[in-house]
Every structure is written in structure tokens, then in C-alpha cells.
Amino acid sequence: MTAALKVEDLTVHYDTREGALQALRDVSITVPEGQIVGVVGESGCGKSTLINALLQLLPENATIPAGRITLQGEDVTRANTRRLRQMRGQEISVVFQDPMTSLNPVLSIGRQMRDIQYRQPGSKAEKDRRAAAMLGRVGIPDPVGKLSAYPHELSGGMRQRVAIAMAALMRPRVLIADEPTTALDATLEVQIIELLKEIQREIGCAILFISHHLGVIAELCDRVVVMYAGVAVEEGPVADVFLRPGHPYTIKLIECDPGRLKEKVADLPSIPGSLPDLTDPPAGCIFQGRCDRATEICATPPPRVTQRPNHWAACHHSGPETR
Ligand SMILES: Nc1ncnc2c1ncn2[C@@H]1O[C@H](COP(=O)(O)OP(=O)(O)OP(=O)(O)O)[C@@H](O)[C@H]1O
Ligand SMILES: [Mg+2]
């Protein structure tokens, strides 16, 4: 079966004054049709770079020295501008962390929802009906009345629902969600996750869900790819990775996950140390500088060690019991 989205050995560099900054190195991610795959990692690990590469919206100073991105078998990196625009409108849609990224502040919700249906048949009244039905579907009260509202008249949580409704209205094959719940409180976060699950079931799309929060990914996704400093370090079924992580980075990430803390604390725990200099990354394991298991062998590239079926970790000392 063709994957809905496939990223193969993707490498992205940014040209900087210090030299080429290696934002992604040999990253491979497969999102099968109808599945939800999560990508998790700290700030700076390359999440936004990945999304911008998928959408071919990388900034001017970015280059893709290696790799392939295919959307339902079609190479995105080779598509012309016209085809790309078509793909972004029809086959792939995005829900961003800040819903205002996809909403226009000076147009009513109804007008915007009508506009994104420009390729679909039907009169204005029909498009409004479809829009209102979708708003109702995502749990917005008085959906018909909301068509004449402007984004600023809605709360943050409601705006995110509108953004999801707009993305779903296009019935994409692939939905990309870039930290869509990060700006929301915990209760709303749960609701938005449930909503994404329902939308996925309803329109049958594949979802690539990006977050720095492993707990959220565990709630929603089938599989997860753990990223560190531009490298995929572990991948597997969520329950497996969450309960039996193989990579020391994943283990630390879980220890620091706010969802696991019993009491709310002012300062969330964080992994000691900082990301390596990506203009001059270390030879071998990318995590060695912050890893308490690191030994000499870590200066050589770690193999992908199978933890369990369909679950690997790129670590010389992987697994919970090898210390
Ligand atoms: N236009 C750019 N020019 C140079 N370096 C960049 C550029 N954009 C991003 N970077 C660098 O690339 C790396 C990956 O950045 P990216 O924004 O993809 O990370 P992220 O995982 O999305 O982080 P966050 O969680 O903070 O959004 C970082 O080291 C960042 O500083
Ligand atoms: Mg980002």
C-alpha cells in the first residue's frame, strides 16, 4: 500500500554565517494511510523545519542536500509551484499552534470558510451550510450565528476549533498538526485531541502530529518518531515507546514530561545540558554530550537497535536494562 506521506533520508541545511547548520539529518518518517504518527522533540530539534520542508515552504537560506518527500507516491520536492499550491489546498492541510496563522483577522469566519471551498461545487448558501455543519461538528455552539463572527470575537480554544474545521472542510488526505494544543490549557487540550481523533475517523485522513509533549502524542498517535537535534533517535508504536523507551534521550524526555508530574510545579524539570552546535555536530551519536550512558563507542554512529517488533532506537547502549 502507498503511504499517505513518506519522508526518506531527509537532510536540510540552513546557510548561516557560522557555516551550514544541519537542521535535519537523514530523517525518515512514514505515515500510512489513515494512521496518526507523532513527532516529538524539544525546541530546536527540527520540527518546524520538517513541516516547512513537507510543504515546500522553507526559507531562502535552506537547502535540501539529500532526501525525498512523497505525498501519495508523488515527489513533493519535484513538484512545480502550481502543483504545490494545488497540493496544499487539496491533499494536505495544516493546523498550526497559533490558530491566527490560518485565520484572517479582518474577514468573518463564514467568509473564510466559504473561500476555502472555492474548488467545490455549490452556491454560496450551500457552502455556508457546509461550513456551519462543520463548525457544529467541531463543537462550536450556535454554528450558523458564528459564521458572521470575526476571529477576535472567539476564545483561543474556539479559534483552534475553527482552524480544525477549516482544515477538515478541505477533506485532505494528510493533515499536519503543528503543536495545535500547546497554547491551550489542559482541559481544552484533551478536547482538541479527541476532536482530531474524530475528524481522522470521519474523513479517513492520515495525520502527522508534531509536539514537544510526549503525553499528548501517547493519547493520540499510533506511532511516534522521537527527534533530537535534527536526528530521529527512536521510533515505534506509542505505547511501546512510552512504556519501554530504548533511547536514553526518550527516557529523559518521559521523565521531564509535564503530564507525568503529580503536582504542578513552577519550573518544569528539563534535561541538563544544551543542544549541540548544529553547524559542527559531534561525530557518532548526536546525544552523547548530554547522555549519562555515553562511552567511547558513542563517538561512532549508533546502529538502529531493534527493541521490539517495529520499534528501534539508535543507541549503542539502548534499552532500560543495559546499564
Ligand atoms: N532560517 C533559519 N536560518 C538558520 N537557522 C535556522 C533557521 N530556521 C531554523 N533554524 C535552526 O534550525 C534548527 C531547527 O529549528 P526548528 O525551528 O525546525 O526547530 P523546532 O523543533 O521547530 O523548535 P521549536 O520547538 O522551538 O519550534 C534550530 O537550531 C534553529 O535555530
Ligand atoms: Mg517549531
mmCIF file with all atom_site columns, C-alpha atoms and ligand atoms in Angstrom, residues 43-44 46-49 97 178-179 210, ligand 2:
data_model
loop_
_atom_site.group_PDB
_atom_site.id
_atom_site.type_symbol
_atom_site.label_atom_id
_atom_site.label_alt_id
_atom_site.label_comp_id
_atom_site.label_asym_id
_atom_site.label_entity_id
_atom_site.label_seq_id
_atom_site.pdbx_PDB_ins_code
_atom_site.Cartn_x
_atom_site.Cartn_y
_atom_site.Cartn_z
_atom_site.occupancy
_atom_site.B_iso_or_equiv
_atom_site.pdbx_formal_charge
_atom_site.auth_seq_id
_atom_site.auth_comp_id
_atom_site.auth_asym_id
_atom_site.auth_atom_id
_atom_site.pdbx_PDB_model_num
ATOM   1  C  CA . SER A 1 43  ? 12.713 23.110 20.950 1.00 0.00 ? 43  SER A CA 1
ATOM   2  C  CA . GLY A 1 44  ? 15.264 23.288 18.142 1.00 0.00 ? 44  GLY A CA 1
ATOM   3  C  CA . GLY A 1 46  ? 13.813 20.470 13.737 1.00 0.00 ? 46  GLY A CA 1
ATOM   4  C  CA . LYS A 1 47  ? 10.025 20.096 13.965 1.00 0.00 ? 47  LYS A CA 1
ATOM   5  C  CA . SER A 1 48  ? 9.184  23.279 12.088 1.00 0.00 ? 48  SER A CA 1
ATOM   6  C  CA . THR A 1 49  ? 11.922 22.613 9.556  1.00 0.00 ? 49  THR A CA 1
ATOM   7  C  CA . GLN A 1 97  ? -0.071 26.188 17.111 1.00 0.00 ? 97  GLN A CA 1
ATOM   8  C  CA . ASP A 1 178 ? 1.993  21.596 14.346 1.00 0.00 ? 178 ASP A CA 1
ATOM   9  C  CA . GLU A 1 179 ? 1.702  21.789 18.151 1.00 0.00 ? 179 GLU A CA 1
ATOM   10 C  CA . ILE A 1 210 ? 4.042  17.427 15.960 1.00 0.00 ? 210 ILE A CA 1
HETATM 11 MG MG . MG  B 2 .   ? 8.950  24.968 15.706 1.00 0.00 ? 2   MG  B MG 1
#
